[in-house]
Short mmCIF file of C-alpha atoms and ligand atoms in Angstrom, two decimals:
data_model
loop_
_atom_site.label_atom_id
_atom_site.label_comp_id
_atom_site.label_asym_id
_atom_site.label_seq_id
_atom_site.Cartn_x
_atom_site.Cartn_y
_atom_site.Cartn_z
CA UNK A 1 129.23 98.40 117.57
CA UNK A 2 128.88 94.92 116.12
CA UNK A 3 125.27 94.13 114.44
CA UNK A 4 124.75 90.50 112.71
CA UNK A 5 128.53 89.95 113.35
CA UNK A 6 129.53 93.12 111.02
CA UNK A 7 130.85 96.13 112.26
CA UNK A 8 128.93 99.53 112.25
CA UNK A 9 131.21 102.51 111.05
CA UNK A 10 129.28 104.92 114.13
CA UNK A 11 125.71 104.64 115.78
CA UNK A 12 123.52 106.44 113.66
CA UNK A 13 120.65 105.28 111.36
CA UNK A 14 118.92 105.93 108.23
CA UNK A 15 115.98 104.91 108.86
CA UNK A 16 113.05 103.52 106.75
CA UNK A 17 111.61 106.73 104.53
CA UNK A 18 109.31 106.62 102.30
CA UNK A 19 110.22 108.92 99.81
CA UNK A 20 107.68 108.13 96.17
CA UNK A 21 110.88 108.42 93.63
CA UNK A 22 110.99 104.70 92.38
CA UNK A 23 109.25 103.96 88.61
CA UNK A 24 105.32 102.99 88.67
CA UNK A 25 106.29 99.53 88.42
CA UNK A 26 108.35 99.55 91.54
CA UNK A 27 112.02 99.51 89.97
CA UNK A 28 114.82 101.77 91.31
CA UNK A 29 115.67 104.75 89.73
CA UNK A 30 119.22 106.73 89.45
CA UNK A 31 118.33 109.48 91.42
CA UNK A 32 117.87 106.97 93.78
CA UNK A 33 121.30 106.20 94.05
CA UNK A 34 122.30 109.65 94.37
CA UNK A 35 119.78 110.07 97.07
CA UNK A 36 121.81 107.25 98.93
CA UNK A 37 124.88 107.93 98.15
CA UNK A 38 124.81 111.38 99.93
CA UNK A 39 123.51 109.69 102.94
CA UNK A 40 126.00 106.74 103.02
CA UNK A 41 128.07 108.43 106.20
CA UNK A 42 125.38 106.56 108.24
CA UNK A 43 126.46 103.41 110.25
CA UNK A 44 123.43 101.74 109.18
CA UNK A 45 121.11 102.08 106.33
CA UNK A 46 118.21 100.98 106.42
CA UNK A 47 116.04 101.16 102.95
CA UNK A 48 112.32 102.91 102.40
CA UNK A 49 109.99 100.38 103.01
CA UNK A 50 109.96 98.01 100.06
CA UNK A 51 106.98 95.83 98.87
CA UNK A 52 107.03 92.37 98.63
CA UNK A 53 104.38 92.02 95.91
CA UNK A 54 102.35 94.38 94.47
CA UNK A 55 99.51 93.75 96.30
CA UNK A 56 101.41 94.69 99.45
CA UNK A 57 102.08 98.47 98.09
CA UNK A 58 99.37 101.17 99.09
CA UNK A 59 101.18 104.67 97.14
CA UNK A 60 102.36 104.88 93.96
CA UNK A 61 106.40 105.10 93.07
CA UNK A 62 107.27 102.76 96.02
CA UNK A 63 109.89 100.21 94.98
CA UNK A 64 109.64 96.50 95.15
CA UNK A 65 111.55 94.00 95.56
CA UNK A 66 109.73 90.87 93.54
CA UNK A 67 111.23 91.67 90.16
CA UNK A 68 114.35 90.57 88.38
CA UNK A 69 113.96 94.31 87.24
CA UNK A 70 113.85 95.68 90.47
CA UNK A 71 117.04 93.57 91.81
CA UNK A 72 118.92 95.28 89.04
CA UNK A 73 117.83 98.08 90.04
CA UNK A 74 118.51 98.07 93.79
CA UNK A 75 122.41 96.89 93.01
CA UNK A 76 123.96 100.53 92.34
CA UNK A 77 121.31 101.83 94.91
CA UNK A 78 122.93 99.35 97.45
CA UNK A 79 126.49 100.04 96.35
CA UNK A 80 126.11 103.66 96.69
CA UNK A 81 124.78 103.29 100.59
CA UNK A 82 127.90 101.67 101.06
CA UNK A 83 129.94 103.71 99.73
CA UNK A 84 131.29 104.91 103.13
CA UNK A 85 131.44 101.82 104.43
CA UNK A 86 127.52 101.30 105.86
CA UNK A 87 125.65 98.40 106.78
CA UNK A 88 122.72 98.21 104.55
CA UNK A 89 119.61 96.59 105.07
CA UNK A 90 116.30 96.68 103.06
CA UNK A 91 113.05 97.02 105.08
CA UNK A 92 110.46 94.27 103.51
CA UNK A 93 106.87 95.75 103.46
CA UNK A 94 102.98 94.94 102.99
CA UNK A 95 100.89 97.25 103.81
CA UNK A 96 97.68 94.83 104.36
CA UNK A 97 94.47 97.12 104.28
CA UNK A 98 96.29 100.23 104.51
CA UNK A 99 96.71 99.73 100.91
CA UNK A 100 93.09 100.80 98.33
CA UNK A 101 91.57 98.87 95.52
CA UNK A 102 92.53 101.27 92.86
CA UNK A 103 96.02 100.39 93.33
CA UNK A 104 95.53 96.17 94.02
CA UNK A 105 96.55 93.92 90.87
CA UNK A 106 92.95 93.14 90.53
CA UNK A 107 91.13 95.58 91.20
CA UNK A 108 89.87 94.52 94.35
CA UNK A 109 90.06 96.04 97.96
CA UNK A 110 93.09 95.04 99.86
CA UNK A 111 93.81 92.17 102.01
CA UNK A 112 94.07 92.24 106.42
CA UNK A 113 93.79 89.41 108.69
CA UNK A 114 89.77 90.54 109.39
CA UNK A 115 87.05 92.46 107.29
CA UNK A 116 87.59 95.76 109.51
CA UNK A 117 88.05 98.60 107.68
CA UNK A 118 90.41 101.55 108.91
CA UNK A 119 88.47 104.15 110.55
CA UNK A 120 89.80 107.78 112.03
CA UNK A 121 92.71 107.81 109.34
CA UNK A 122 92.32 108.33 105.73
CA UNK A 123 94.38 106.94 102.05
CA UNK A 124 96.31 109.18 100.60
CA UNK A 125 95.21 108.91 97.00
CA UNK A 126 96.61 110.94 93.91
CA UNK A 127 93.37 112.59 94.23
CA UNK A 128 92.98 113.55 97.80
CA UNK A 129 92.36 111.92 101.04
CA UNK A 130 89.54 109.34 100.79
CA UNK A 131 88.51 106.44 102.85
CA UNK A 132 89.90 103.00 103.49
CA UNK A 133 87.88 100.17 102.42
CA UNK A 134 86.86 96.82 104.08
CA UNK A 135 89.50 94.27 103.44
CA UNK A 136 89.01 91.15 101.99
CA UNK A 137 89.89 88.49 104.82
CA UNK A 138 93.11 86.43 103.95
CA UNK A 139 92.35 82.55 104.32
CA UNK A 140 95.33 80.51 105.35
CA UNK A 141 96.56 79.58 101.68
CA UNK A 142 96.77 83.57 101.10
CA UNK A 143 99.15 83.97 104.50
CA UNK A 144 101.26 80.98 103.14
CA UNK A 145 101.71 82.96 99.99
CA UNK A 146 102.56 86.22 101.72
CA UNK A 147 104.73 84.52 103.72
CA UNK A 148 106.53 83.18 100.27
CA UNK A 149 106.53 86.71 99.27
CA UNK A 150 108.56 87.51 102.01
CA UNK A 151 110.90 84.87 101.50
CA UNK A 152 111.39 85.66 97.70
CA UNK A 153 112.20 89.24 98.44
CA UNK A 154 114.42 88.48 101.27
CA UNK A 155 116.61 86.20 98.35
CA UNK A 156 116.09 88.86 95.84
CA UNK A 157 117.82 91.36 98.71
CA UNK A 158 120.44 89.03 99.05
CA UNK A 159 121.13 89.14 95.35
CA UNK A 160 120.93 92.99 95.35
CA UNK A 161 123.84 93.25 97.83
CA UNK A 162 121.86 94.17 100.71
CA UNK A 163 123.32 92.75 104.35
CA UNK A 164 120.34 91.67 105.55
CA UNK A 165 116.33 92.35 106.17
CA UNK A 166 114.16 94.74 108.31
CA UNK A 167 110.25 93.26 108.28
CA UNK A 168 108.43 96.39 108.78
CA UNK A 169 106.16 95.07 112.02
CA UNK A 170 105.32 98.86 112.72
CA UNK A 171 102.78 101.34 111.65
CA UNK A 172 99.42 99.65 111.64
CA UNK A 173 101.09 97.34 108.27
CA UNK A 174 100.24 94.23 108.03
CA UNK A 175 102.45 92.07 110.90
CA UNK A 176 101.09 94.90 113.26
CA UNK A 177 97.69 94.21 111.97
CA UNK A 178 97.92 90.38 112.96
CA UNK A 179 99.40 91.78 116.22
CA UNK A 180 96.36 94.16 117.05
CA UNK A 181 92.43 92.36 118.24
CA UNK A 182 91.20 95.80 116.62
CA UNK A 183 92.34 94.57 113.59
CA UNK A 184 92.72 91.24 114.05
CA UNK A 185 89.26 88.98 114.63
CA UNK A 186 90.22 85.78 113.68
CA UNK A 187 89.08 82.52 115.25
CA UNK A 188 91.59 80.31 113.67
CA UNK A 189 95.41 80.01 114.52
CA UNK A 190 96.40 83.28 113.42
CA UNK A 191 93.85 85.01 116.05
CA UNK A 192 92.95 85.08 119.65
CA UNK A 193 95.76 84.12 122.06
CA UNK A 194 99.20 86.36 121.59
CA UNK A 195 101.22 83.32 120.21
CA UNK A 196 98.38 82.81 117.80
CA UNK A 197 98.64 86.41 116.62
CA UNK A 198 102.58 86.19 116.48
CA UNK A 199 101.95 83.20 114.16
CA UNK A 200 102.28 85.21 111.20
CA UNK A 201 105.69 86.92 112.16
CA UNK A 202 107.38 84.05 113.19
CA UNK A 203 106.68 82.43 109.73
CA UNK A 204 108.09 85.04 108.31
CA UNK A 205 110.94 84.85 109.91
CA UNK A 206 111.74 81.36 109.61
CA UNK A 207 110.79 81.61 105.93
CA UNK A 208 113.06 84.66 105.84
CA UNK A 209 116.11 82.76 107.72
CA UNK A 210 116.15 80.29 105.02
CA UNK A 211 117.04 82.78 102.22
CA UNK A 212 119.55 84.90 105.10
CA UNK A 213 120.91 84.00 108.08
CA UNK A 214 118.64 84.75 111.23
CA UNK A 215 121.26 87.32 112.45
CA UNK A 216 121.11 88.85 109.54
CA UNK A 217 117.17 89.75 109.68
CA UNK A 218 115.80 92.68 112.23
CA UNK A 219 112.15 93.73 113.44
CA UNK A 220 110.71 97.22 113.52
CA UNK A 221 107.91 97.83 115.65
CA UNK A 222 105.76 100.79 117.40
CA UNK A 223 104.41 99.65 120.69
CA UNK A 224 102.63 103.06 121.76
CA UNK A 225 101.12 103.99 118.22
CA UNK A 226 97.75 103.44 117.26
CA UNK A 227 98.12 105.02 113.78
CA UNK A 228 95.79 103.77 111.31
CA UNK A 229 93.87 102.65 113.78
CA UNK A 230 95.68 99.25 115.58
CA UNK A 231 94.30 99.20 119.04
CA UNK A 232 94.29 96.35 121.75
CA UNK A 233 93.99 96.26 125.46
CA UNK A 234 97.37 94.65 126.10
CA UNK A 235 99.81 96.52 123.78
CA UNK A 236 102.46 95.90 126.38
CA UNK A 237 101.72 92.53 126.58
CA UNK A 238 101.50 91.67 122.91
CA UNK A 239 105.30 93.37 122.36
CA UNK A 240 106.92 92.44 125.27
CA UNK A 241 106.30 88.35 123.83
CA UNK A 242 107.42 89.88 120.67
CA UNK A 243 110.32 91.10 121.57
CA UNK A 244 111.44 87.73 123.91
CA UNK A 245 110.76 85.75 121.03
CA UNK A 246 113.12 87.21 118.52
CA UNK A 247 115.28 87.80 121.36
CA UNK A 248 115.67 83.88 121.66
CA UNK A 249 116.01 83.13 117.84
CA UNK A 250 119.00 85.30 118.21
CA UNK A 251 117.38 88.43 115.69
CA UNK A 252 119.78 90.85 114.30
CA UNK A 253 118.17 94.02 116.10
CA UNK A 254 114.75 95.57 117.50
CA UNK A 255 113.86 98.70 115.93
CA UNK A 256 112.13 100.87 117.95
CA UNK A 257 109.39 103.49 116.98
CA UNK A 258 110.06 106.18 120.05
CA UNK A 259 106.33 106.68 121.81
CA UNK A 260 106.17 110.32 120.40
CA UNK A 261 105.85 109.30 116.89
CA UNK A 262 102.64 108.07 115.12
CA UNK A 263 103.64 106.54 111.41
CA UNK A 264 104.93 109.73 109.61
CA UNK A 265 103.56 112.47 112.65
CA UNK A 266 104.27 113.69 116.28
CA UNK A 267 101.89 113.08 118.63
CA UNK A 268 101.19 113.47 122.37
CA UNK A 269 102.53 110.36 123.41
CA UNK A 270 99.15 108.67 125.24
CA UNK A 271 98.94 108.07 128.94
CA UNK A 272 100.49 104.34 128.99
CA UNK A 273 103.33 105.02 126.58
CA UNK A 274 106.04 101.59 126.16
CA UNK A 275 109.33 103.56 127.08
CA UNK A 276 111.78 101.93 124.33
CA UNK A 277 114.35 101.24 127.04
CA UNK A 278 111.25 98.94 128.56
CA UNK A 279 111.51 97.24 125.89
CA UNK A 280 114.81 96.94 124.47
CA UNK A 281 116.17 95.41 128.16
CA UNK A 282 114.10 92.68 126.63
CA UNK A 283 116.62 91.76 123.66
CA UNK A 284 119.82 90.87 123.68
CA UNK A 285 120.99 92.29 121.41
CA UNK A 286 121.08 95.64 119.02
CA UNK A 287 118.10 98.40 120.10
CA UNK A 288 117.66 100.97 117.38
CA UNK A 289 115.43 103.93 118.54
CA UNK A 290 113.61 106.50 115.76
CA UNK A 291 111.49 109.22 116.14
CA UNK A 292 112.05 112.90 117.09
CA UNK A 293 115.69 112.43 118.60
CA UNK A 294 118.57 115.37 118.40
CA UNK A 295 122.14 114.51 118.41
CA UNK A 296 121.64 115.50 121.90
CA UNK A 297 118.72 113.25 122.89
CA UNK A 298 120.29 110.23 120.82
CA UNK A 299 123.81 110.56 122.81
CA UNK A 300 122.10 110.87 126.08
CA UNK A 301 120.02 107.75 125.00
CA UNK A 302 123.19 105.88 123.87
CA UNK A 303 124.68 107.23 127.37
CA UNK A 304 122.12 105.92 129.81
CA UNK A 305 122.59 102.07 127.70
CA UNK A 306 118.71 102.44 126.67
CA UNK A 307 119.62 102.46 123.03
CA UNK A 308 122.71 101.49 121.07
CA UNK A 309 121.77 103.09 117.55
CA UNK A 310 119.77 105.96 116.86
CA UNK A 311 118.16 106.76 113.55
CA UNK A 312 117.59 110.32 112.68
CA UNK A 313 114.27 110.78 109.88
CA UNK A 314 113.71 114.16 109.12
CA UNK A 315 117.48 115.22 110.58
CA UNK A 316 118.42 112.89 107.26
CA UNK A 317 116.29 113.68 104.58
CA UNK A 318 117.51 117.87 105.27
CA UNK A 319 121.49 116.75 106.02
CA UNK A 320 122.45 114.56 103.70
CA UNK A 321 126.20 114.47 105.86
CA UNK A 322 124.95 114.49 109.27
CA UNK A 323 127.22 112.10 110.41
CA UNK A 324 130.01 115.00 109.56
CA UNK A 325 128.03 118.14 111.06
CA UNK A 326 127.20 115.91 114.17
CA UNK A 327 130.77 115.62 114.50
CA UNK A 328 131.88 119.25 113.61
CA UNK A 329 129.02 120.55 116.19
CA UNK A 330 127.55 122.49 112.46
CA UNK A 331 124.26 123.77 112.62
CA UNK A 332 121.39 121.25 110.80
CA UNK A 333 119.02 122.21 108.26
CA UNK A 334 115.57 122.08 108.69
CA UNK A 335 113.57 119.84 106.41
CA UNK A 336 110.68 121.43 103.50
CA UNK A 337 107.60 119.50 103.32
CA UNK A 338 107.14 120.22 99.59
CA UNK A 339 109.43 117.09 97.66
CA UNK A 340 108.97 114.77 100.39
CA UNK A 341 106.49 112.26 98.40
CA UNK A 342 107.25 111.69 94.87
CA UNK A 343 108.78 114.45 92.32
CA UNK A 344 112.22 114.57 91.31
CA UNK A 345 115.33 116.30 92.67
CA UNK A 346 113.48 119.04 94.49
CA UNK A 347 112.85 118.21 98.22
CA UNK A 348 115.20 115.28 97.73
CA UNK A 349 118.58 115.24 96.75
CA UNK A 350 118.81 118.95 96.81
CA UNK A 351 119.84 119.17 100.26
CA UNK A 352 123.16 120.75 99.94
CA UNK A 353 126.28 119.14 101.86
CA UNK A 354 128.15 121.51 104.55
CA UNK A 355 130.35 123.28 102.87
CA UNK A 356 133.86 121.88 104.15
CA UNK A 357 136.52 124.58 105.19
CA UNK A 358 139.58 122.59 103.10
C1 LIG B 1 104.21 107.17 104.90
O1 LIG B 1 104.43 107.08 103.68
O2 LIG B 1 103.61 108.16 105.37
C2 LIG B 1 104.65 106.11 105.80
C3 LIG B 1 105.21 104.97 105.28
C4 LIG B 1 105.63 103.97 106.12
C5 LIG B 1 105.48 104.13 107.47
C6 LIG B 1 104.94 105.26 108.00
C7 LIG B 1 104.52 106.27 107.16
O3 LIG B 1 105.89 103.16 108.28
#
C-alpha cells in the first residue's frame, strides 16, 4: 500500500488519540516516546490531535506544535513511531468553540465562525462538566491568522520529522464548524453556499501545501456525527464536495470517522448514516476508516475494496503490538477507562506486550 508515494509496512492505523500526557505548555514529554514506540508496528501513525496555537487547545496537557520547544520535543517522539518502519503523520488541531475561556491566552471565550454556543454537550473542565460558552465571532483577519497557524505548524512538523499532516476536519472542531449552518451563520464568504463554507479548508490546505507537498497532507472527517452539536440539512451534500475537492488537488488520504462513532463514544448510528464506502468511491486515492472495527470487520472492509487502511482506537491504546497478535490470531486486551486522560504510566504505557513464545 503506497500513501503520498511512501510505502506502508501493513494496513493498520494509529489513529488520532487524545491521550492528556504532554507538559502544560504543550511540549512532548518522554513517556511520550515510550508510548509511541510500543505502538510503532502500525503502518501508519497518525499523532493525538495537536494544536496549532494555544488558542486552538480546549484540555489541558495537549501538545502543540507552535513552539521551537515543542519541535524538540516531538523529534524522539517521531523517531520512536518509526522505529518499525511507520509512516508518521501529525494531526493539526483547533478546536474553535469547543475550547472554554479559562483555558484561552486571554482570558476570553473561544473563537467559531458564528456566536452559537454548543448546546446538548458539555466541557470537560478539571473541575467537572460545565457549559460551553458563546464564541467570539472570527472576522476575516482572525481566519487569515489561523490559517498561518496552520501553515507554521505544518513547517514546524516538517522539522520534527513527521511525513506529512492530518487537518483534523472531524468532531464538531473548527473546519467542521465552518462546514456545519448550525454552527456556521455567516453572511460573508466563509458562509452560506457549500464552496463558501469549504473556504476555510481549502486555505488551509493551500497554505499547508506550501510548507509540504499536497500529497503529503490528509483530511479527517465524520460525515454522520453531530457531536458537539454540528448539524445541517445536507450533511451528505456538504462532504461529498469535500471529498471531490481534495480528491482533485491530489490529497494524501480521506480519513474516515465510521457512522457508529460520535467524537470519543458509540452511538446508534442515526437514520441517514454516510456509509464510508459512499464516500471514499469519491477519492482517488487512500480511504482510512476508524471507529469500532475488529480485525475481523477491518479485513472484511479491506476485502470488499471499501477501505484500504483501518485504524484501530481503543484496540491500540490496550495492545500496544497489535499488529503482532493480529497476525498470531492472540487474544486482545480490553482497554481501562481509568489513565485514558492525563496521569502518568498507569492506563498508558502499561499495557503489557504479548508475551512472545522464543
Ligand atoms: C476527546 O478528547 O475526547 C476527543 C478529542 C478529539 C476528538 C474527539 C474526542 O476528535
Amino acid at each position: 500500500m503506497k500513501l503520498g508515494g511512501q510505502t506502508l509496512p501493513n494496513r493498520l492505523v494509529l489513529p488520532p488519540l487524545t491521550r492528556s500526557r504532554a507538559q502544560d505548555d504543550g511540549v512532548p514529554t518522554p513517556i511520550m516516546v515510550e508510548y509511541y514506540r510500543q505502538r510503532a508496528g502500525a503502518g501508519l501513525v497518525i499523532s493525538e490531535g495537536t494544536v496549532v496555537s494555544a488558542q486552538g487547545a480546549s484540555y489541558a496537557r495537549v501538545p502543540g506544535l507552535y513552539s521551537d520547544a515543542q519541535v524538540d520535543g516531538w523529534r524522539p517522539v517521531v523517531a520512536a513511531a518509526r522505529s518499525c518502519g511507520a509512516i508518521v503523520y501529525a494531526q493539526l488541531w483547533h478546536v474553535g468553540r469547543q475550547a472554554h475561556s479559562s483555558v484561552q491566552p486571554d482570558g476570553c471565550p473561544p473563537w467559531g465562525p458564528s456566536p452559537v454556543a454548543i448546546t446538548g454537550w458539555q466541557y470537560r473542565s478539571p473541575h467537572g462538566r460545565i457549559p460551553f460558552e458563546v464564541p467570539r465571532e472570527l472576522s476575516e483577519e482572525a481566519i487569515a491568522e489561523i490559517v498561518a497557524q496552520f501553515a507554521v505548524a505544518a513547517r514546524n512538523a516538517v522539522a520534527a520529522g513527521f511525513d506529512g499532516v492530518e487537518l483534523h476536519a472531524a468532531n464538531g472542531y473548527l473546519f467542521d464548524q465552518f462546514l456545519n449552518s448550525s454552527s456556521n451563520r455567516r453572511t460573508d464568504r466563509y458562509g452560506g453556499s457549500v464552496e463558501n463554507r469549504l473556504r476555510f479548508l481549502h486555505e488551509v490546505i493551500d497554505a499547508v501545501s506550501a510548507e509540504t507537498r499536497i500529497n503529503r497532507i490528509g483530511v479527517r472527517i465524520s460525515p454522520s456525527s453531530t457531536w458537539m452539536d454540528v448539524f445541517d440539512p445536507d450533511k451528505r451534500g456538504i462532504y461529498s464536495e469535500l471529498v471531490r475537492g481534495i480528491s482533485e488537488r491530489g490529497l494524501a488520504y480521506l480519513h474516515l470517522v465510521e457512522p457508529g462513532i460520535a467524537g470519543s463514544l458509540d452511538t446508534n448510528p442515526q437514520d441517514g448514516a454516510i456509509e464510508s464506502a459512499e464516500l471514499g468511491s469519491l477519492f482517488d486515492g487512500p480511504v482510512i476508516v476508524t471507529g469500532g472495527h475488529t480485525p475481523r470487520t477491518a479485513a472484511a472492509a479491506v476485502g470488499a475494496g471499501s477501505a484500504d487502511l483501518v485504524g484501530f482506537g481503543r484496540l491500540f491504546i490496550a495492545n500496544p503490538d497489535l499488529p503482532r497478535r493480529i497476525q498470531a490470531g492472540a487474544e486482545l486486551a480490553d482497554l481501562r477507562q481509568k489513565g485514558l486522560y492525563g496521569g502518568g504510566p498507569a492506563g498508558y504505557t502499561d499495557y503489557p506486550e504479548l508475551q512472545s513464545s522464543n
